JSON list of C-alpha atoms in Angstrom, two decimals:
[
{"chain": "A", "resi": 17, "resn": "MET", "atom": "CA", "xyz": [5.18, 15.45, -5.07]},
{"chain": "A", "resi": 18, "resn": "ASN", "atom": "CA", "xyz": [2.82, 14.36, -7.81]},
{"chain": "A", "resi": 19, "resn": "GLY", "atom": "CA", "xyz": [1.84, 11.08, -9.42]},
{"chain": "A", "resi": 20, "resn": "ALA", "atom": "CA", "xyz": [4.41, 11.57, -12.18]},
{"chain": "A", "resi": 21, "resn": "LYS", "atom": "CA", "xyz": [7.23, 11.13, -9.69]},
{"chain": "A", "resi": 22, "resn": "ALA", "atom": "CA", "xyz": [5.73, 9.07, -6.89]},
{"chain": "A", "resi": 23, "resn": "ARG", "atom": "CA", "xyz": [7.02, 5.55, -6.28]},
{"chain": "A", "resi": 24, "resn": "VAL", "atom": "CA", "xyz": [4.34, 3.11, -5.15]},
{"chain": "A", "resi": 25, "resn": "LEU", "atom": "CA", "xyz": [5.13, -0.28, -3.61]},
{"chain": "A", "resi": 26, "resn": "ILE", "atom": "CA", "xyz": [2.20, -2.64, -4.18]},
{"chain": "A", "resi": 27, "resn": "CYS", "atom": "CA", "xyz": [2.22, -5.84, -2.14]},
{"chain": "A", "resi": 28, "resn": "ASP", "atom": "CA", "xyz": [-0.24, -8.62, -2.91]},
{"chain": "A", "resi": 29, "resn": "ASP", "atom": "CA", "xyz": [-0.02, -12.37, -3.48]},
{"chain": "A", "resi": 30, "resn": "ASP", "atom": "CA", "xyz": [-2.69, -12.28, -6.23]},
{"chain": "A", "resi": 31, "resn": "PRO", "atom": "CA", "xyz": [-0.81, -11.94, -9.56]},
{"chain": "A", "resi": 32, "resn": "LEU", "atom": "CA", "xyz": [-3.89, -10.75, -11.44]},
{"chain": "A", "resi": 33, "resn": "LEU", "atom": "CA", "xyz": [-4.58, -8.00, -8.92]},
{"chain": "A", "resi": 34, "resn": "LEU", "atom": "CA", "xyz": [-0.91, -6.96, -8.96]},
{"chain": "A", "resi": 35, "resn": "GLU", "atom": "CA", "xyz": [-1.01, -6.71, -12.75]},
{"chain": "A", "resi": 36, "resn": "LEU", "atom": "CA", "xyz": [-4.24, -4.67, -12.70]},
{"chain": "A", "resi": 37, "resn": "MET", "atom": "CA", "xyz": [-2.94, -2.28, -10.05]},
{"chain": "A", "resi": 38, "resn": "GLU", "atom": "CA", "xyz": [0.39, -1.89, -11.85]},
{"chain": "A", "resi": 39, "resn": "PHE", "atom": "CA", "xyz": [-1.40, -1.08, -15.12]},
{"chain": "A", "resi": 40, "resn": "ARG", "atom": "CA", "xyz": [-3.69, 1.51, -13.49]},
{"chain": "A", "resi": 41, "resn": "LEU", "atom": "CA", "xyz": [-0.87, 3.14, -11.50]},
{"chain": "A", "resi": 42, "resn": "ARG", "atom": "CA", "xyz": [1.53, 3.34, -14.45]},
{"chain": "A", "resi": 43, "resn": "ALA", "atom": "CA", "xyz": [-1.28, 4.86, -16.57]},
{"chain": "A", "resi": 44, "resn": "LYS", "atom": "CA", "xyz": [-1.47, 7.66, -13.97]},
{"chain": "A", "resi": 45, "resn": "GLY", "atom": "CA", "xyz": [2.30, 8.21, -14.10]},
{"chain": "A", "resi": 46, "resn": "TYR", "atom": "CA", "xyz": [3.35, 6.40, -10.95]},
{"chain": "A", "resi": 47, "resn": "GLU", "atom": "CA", "xyz": [6.52, 4.34, -10.77]},
{"chain": "A", "resi": 48, "resn": "VAL", "atom": "CA", "xyz": [5.53, 0.87, -9.55]},
{"chain": "A", "resi": 49, "resn": "ILE", "atom": "CA", "xyz": [7.46, -1.57, -7.37]},
{"chain": "A", "resi": 50, "resn": "LYS", "atom": "CA", "xyz": [5.83, -4.97, -6.79]},
{"chain": "A", "resi": 51, "resn": "ALA", "atom": "CA", "xyz": [6.09, -7.56, -4.02]},
{"chain": "A", "resi": 52, "resn": "VAL", "atom": "CA", "xyz": [4.26, -10.91, -3.82]},
{"chain": "A", "resi": 53, "resn": "ASP", "atom": "CA", "xyz": [4.73, -11.75, -0.13]},
{"chain": "A", "resi": 54, "resn": "GLY", "atom": "CA", "xyz": [5.43, -10.11, 3.20]},
{"chain": "A", "resi": 55, "resn": "ALA", "atom": "CA", "xyz": [9.17, -10.82, 3.23]},
{"chain": "A", "resi": 56, "resn": "GLU", "atom": "CA", "xyz": [9.61, -9.33, -0.25]},
{"chain": "A", "resi": 57, "resn": "ALA", "atom": "CA", "xyz": [7.46, -6.34, 0.75]},
{"chain": "A", "resi": 58, "resn": "LEU", "atom": "CA", "xyz": [9.74, -5.56, 3.70]},
{"chain": "A", "resi": 59, "resn": "SER", "atom": "CA", "xyz": [12.89, -6.04, 1.65]},
{"chain": "A", "resi": 60, "resn": "LYS", "atom": "CA", "xyz": [11.70, -3.80, -1.17]},
{"chain": "A", "resi": 61, "resn": "ALA", "atom": "CA", "xyz": [10.39, -1.15, 1.25]},
{"chain": "A", "resi": 62, "resn": "GLU", "atom": "CA", "xyz": [13.86, -0.98, 2.85]},
{"chain": "A", "resi": 63, "resn": "LYS", "atom": "CA", "xyz": [15.81, -1.01, -0.45]},
{"chain": "A", "resi": 64, "resn": "GLU", "atom": "CA", "xyz": [13.54, 1.05, -2.71]},
{"chain": "A", "resi": 65, "resn": "ALA", "atom": "CA", "xyz": [12.25, 3.70, -0.25]},
{"chain": "A", "resi": 66, "resn": "PRO", "atom": "CA", "xyz": [8.82, 4.06, -1.88]},
{"chain": "A", "resi": 67, "resn": "ASP", "atom": "CA", "xyz": [6.75, 7.21, -1.41]},
{"chain": "A", "resi": 68, "resn": "ILE", "atom": "CA", "xyz": [3.66, 5.18, -0.50]},
{"chain": "A", "resi": 69, "resn": "ILE", "atom": "CA", "xyz": [2.75, 1.53, 0.05]},
{"chain": "A", "resi": 70, "resn": "ALA", "atom": "CA", "xyz": [-0.41, -0.43, -0.83]},
{"chain": "A", "resi": 71, "resn": "LEU", "atom": "CA", "xyz": [-0.33, -3.55, 1.35]},
{"chain": "A", "resi": 72, "resn": "ASP", "atom": "CA", "xyz": [-2.48, -6.69, 1.36]},
{"chain": "A", "resi": 73, "resn": "ALA", "atom": "CA", "xyz": [-3.25, -7.98, 4.86]},
{"chain": "A", "resi": 74, "resn": "MET", "atom": "CA", "xyz": [-3.16, -11.69, 3.99]},
{"chain": "A", "resi": 75, "resn": "MET", "atom": "CA", "xyz": [0.13, -12.72, 2.35]},
{"chain": "A", "resi": 76, "resn": "PRO", "atom": "CA", "xyz": [2.57, -15.60, 2.69]},
{"chain": "A", "resi": 77, "resn": "LYS", "atom": "CA", "xyz": [5.88, -15.39, 4.62]},
{"chain": "A", "resi": 78, "resn": "ALA", "atom": "CA", "xyz": [4.69, -12.42, 6.71]},
{"chain": "A", "resi": 79, "resn": "ASP", "atom": "CA", "xyz": [1.15, -11.10, 6.89]},
{"chain": "A", "resi": 80, "resn": "GLY", "atom": "CA", "xyz": [0.36, -7.50, 6.09]},
{"chain": "A", "resi": 81, "resn": "LEU", "atom": "CA", "xyz": [-0.20, -6.45, 9.70]},
{"chain": "A", "resi": 82, "resn": "GLU", "atom": "CA", "xyz": [3.24, -7.75, 10.66]},
{"chain": "A", "resi": 83, "resn": "VAL", "atom": "CA", "xyz": [4.76, -5.93, 7.66]},
{"chain": "A", "resi": 84, "resn": "LEU", "atom": "CA", "xyz": [2.85, -2.77, 8.62]},
{"chain": "A", "resi": 85, "resn": "ALA", "atom": "CA", "xyz": [4.15, -2.92, 12.21]},
{"chain": "A", "resi": 86, "resn": "ARG", "atom": "CA", "xyz": [7.74, -3.41, 10.99]},
{"chain": "A", "resi": 87, "resn": "ILE", "atom": "CA", "xyz": [7.46, -0.51, 8.50]},
{"chain": "A", "resi": 88, "resn": "LYS", "atom": "CA", "xyz": [5.99, 1.85, 11.09]},
{"chain": "A", "resi": 89, "resn": "GLY", "atom": "CA", "xyz": [8.65, 0.74, 13.61]},
{"chain": "A", "resi": 90, "resn": "ASP", "atom": "CA", "xyz": [11.52, 1.51, 11.23]},
{"chain": "A", "resi": 91, "resn": "PRO", "atom": "CA", "xyz": [12.69, 5.14, 11.58]},
{"chain": "A", "resi": 92, "resn": "ALA", "atom": "CA", "xyz": [13.65, 5.24, 7.88]},
{"chain": "A", "resi": 93, "resn": "LEU", "atom": "CA", "xyz": [10.17, 4.11, 6.79]},
{"chain": "A", "resi": 94, "resn": "SER", "atom": "CA", "xyz": [7.82, 5.19, 9.58]},
{"chain": "A", "resi": 95, "resn": "GLU", "atom": "CA", "xyz": [6.59, 8.30, 7.73]},
{"chain": "A", "resi": 96, "resn": "THR", "atom": "CA", "xyz": [5.75, 6.35, 4.56]},
{"chain": "A", "resi": 97, "resn": "PRO", "atom": "CA", "xyz": [1.95, 6.26, 4.13]},
{"chain": "A", "resi": 98, "resn": "VAL", "atom": "CA", "xyz": [0.48, 2.74, 4.02]},
{"chain": "A", "resi": 99, "resn": "VAL", "atom": "CA", "xyz": [-2.92, 1.83, 2.56]},
{"chain": "A", "resi": 100, "resn": "MET", "atom": "CA", "xyz": [-4.15, -1.60, 3.61]},
{"chain": "A", "resi": 101, "resn": "LEU", "atom": "CA", "xyz": [-5.93, -3.51, 0.83]},
{"chain": "A", "resi": 102, "resn": "THR", "atom": "CA", "xyz": [-7.70, -6.54, 2.16]},
{"chain": "A", "resi": 103, "resn": "ALA", "atom": "CA", "xyz": [-10.72, -8.80, 2.08]},
{"chain": "A", "resi": 104, "resn": "ARG", "atom": "CA", "xyz": [-10.83, -8.55, 5.87]},
{"chain": "A", "resi": 105, "resn": "LYS", "atom": "CA", "xyz": [-13.70, -6.21, 6.63]},
{"chain": "A", "resi": 106, "resn": "GLY", "atom": "CA", "xyz": [-14.38, -6.95, 10.28]},
{"chain": "A", "resi": 107, "resn": "GLU", "atom": "CA", "xyz": [-14.31, -4.08, 12.73]},
{"chain": "A", "resi": 108, "resn": "ARG", "atom": "CA", "xyz": [-11.49, -5.72, 14.70]},
{"chain": "A", "resi": 109, "resn": "ASP", "atom": "CA", "xyz": [-9.34, -6.08, 11.54]},
{"chain": "A", "resi": 110, "resn": "ILE", "atom": "CA", "xyz": [-9.86, -2.46, 10.51]},
{"chain": "A", "resi": 111, "resn": "VAL", "atom": "CA", "xyz": [-9.23, -1.06, 14.00]},
{"chain": "A", "resi": 112, "resn": "SER", "atom": "CA", "xyz": [-6.14, -3.26, 14.45]},
{"chain": "A", "resi": 113, "resn": "ALA", "atom": "CA", "xyz": [-4.62, -2.04, 11.18]},
{"chain": "A", "resi": 114, "resn": "LEU", "atom": "CA", "xyz": [-5.32, 1.61, 12.01]},
{"chain": "A", "resi": 115, "resn": "GLU", "atom": "CA", "xyz": [-3.88, 1.19, 15.52]},
{"chain": "A", "resi": 116, "resn": "LYS", "atom": "CA", "xyz": [-0.73, -0.32, 14.00]},
{"chain": "A", "resi": 117, "resn": "GLY", "atom": "CA", "xyz": [-0.29, 2.80, 11.87]},
{"chain": "A", "resi": 118, "resn": "ALA", "atom": "CA", "xyz": [-2.18, 2.22, 8.61]},
{"chain": "A", "resi": 119, "resn": "ASP", "atom": "CA", "xyz": [-2.98, 5.55, 6.99]},
{"chain": "A", "resi": 120, "resn": "ASP", "atom": "CA", "xyz": [-6.01, 4.18, 5.15]},
{"chain": "A", "resi": 121, "resn": "TYR", "atom": "CA", "xyz": [-7.93, 0.91, 4.76]},
{"chain": "A", "resi": 122, "resn": "LEU", "atom": "CA", "xyz": [-9.68, -0.30, 1.62]},
{"chain": "A", "resi": 123, "resn": "VAL", "atom": "CA", "xyz": [-11.73, -3.52, 1.49]},
{"chain": "A", "resi": 124, "resn": "LYS", "atom": "CA", "xyz": [-11.49, -5.86, -1.51]},
{"chain": "A", "resi": 125, "resn": "PRO", "atom": "CA", "xyz": [-13.01, -5.87, -3.99]},
{"chain": "A", "resi": 126, "resn": "PHE", "atom": "CA", "xyz": [-12.28, -2.18, -4.35]},
{"chain": "A", "resi": 127, "resn": "ILE", "atom": "CA", "xyz": [-12.82, 0.39, -7.08]},
{"chain": "A", "resi": 128, "resn": "PRO", "atom": "CA", "xyz": [-9.44, 1.10, -8.74]},
{"chain": "A", "resi": 129, "resn": "GLU", "atom": "CA", "xyz": [-10.23, 4.82, -9.11]},
{"chain": "A", "resi": 130, "resn": "GLU", "atom": "CA", "xyz": [-10.96, 4.99, -5.38]},
{"chain": "A", "resi": 131, "resn": "LEU", "atom": "CA", "xyz": [-7.53, 3.52, -4.62]},
{"chain": "A", "resi": 132, "resn": "LEU", "atom": "CA", "xyz": [-5.91, 6.06, -6.96]},
{"chain": "A", "resi": 133, "resn": "ALA", "atom": "CA", "xyz": [-7.77, 8.91, -5.25]},
{"chain": "A", "resi": 134, "resn": "ARG", "atom": "CA", "xyz": [-6.74, 7.70, -1.79]},
{"chain": "A", "resi": 135, "resn": "LEU", "atom": "CA", "xyz": [-3.10, 7.33, -2.84]},
{"chain": "A", "resi": 136, "resn": "ALA", "atom": "CA", "xyz": [-3.09, 10.83, -4.36]},
{"chain": "A", "resi": 137, "resn": "ARG", "atom": "CA", "xyz": [-4.63, 12.29, -1.18]},
{"chain": "A", "resi": 138, "resn": "LEU", "atom": "CA", "xyz": [-2.04, 10.64, 1.07]},
{"chain": "A", "resi": 139, "resn": "LEU", "atom": "CA", "xyz": [0.83, 11.70, -1.19]},
{"chain": "A", "resi": 140, "resn": "ALA", "atom": "CA", "xyz": [-0.45, 15.29, -1.19]},
{"chain": "A", "resi": 141, "resn": "ARG", "atom": "CA", "xyz": [-0.69, 15.23, 2.61]},
{"chain": "A", "resi": 142, "resn": "LYS", "atom": "CA", "xyz": [2.84, 13.79, 2.86]},
{"chain": "A", "resi": 143, "resn": "SER", "atom": "CA", "xyz": [4.24, 16.59, 0.68]},
{"chain": "A", "resi": 144, "resn": "GLY", "atom": "CA", "xyz": [2.40, 19.26, 2.69]},
{"chain": "A", "resi": 145, "resn": "ARG", "atom": "CA", "xyz": [-0.40, 20.01, 0.22]},
{"chain": "A", "resi": 146, "resn": "ARG", "atom": "CA", "xyz": [-4.07, 19.50, 0.99]}
]
């Protein structure tokens, strides 16, 4: 699987950040699905079956950690890599997300190219390449 075919679900309640991430991801050939709150993130994850998910920890309707736990607890979605994107940088927040199944954790503000590199690495791992 490569970026040209990968479907990325980006979940964030900041419209400017969503727009920036969508622009950068589409420029790299990714198909982008967007969600603005936790409930929409869960719904779109179930309906759209993305290849990877970038998930904000602090969102309305359901926070990112709750969404993460539900995704990892769903047999149809549990193998989908999830990158947490959050302003929460405390040790407890990071450890909690990783224990709940996050595949990576990136603190805001982040470097867009770093996010793209992390997504590509996780997608390569998912498809069996290193």
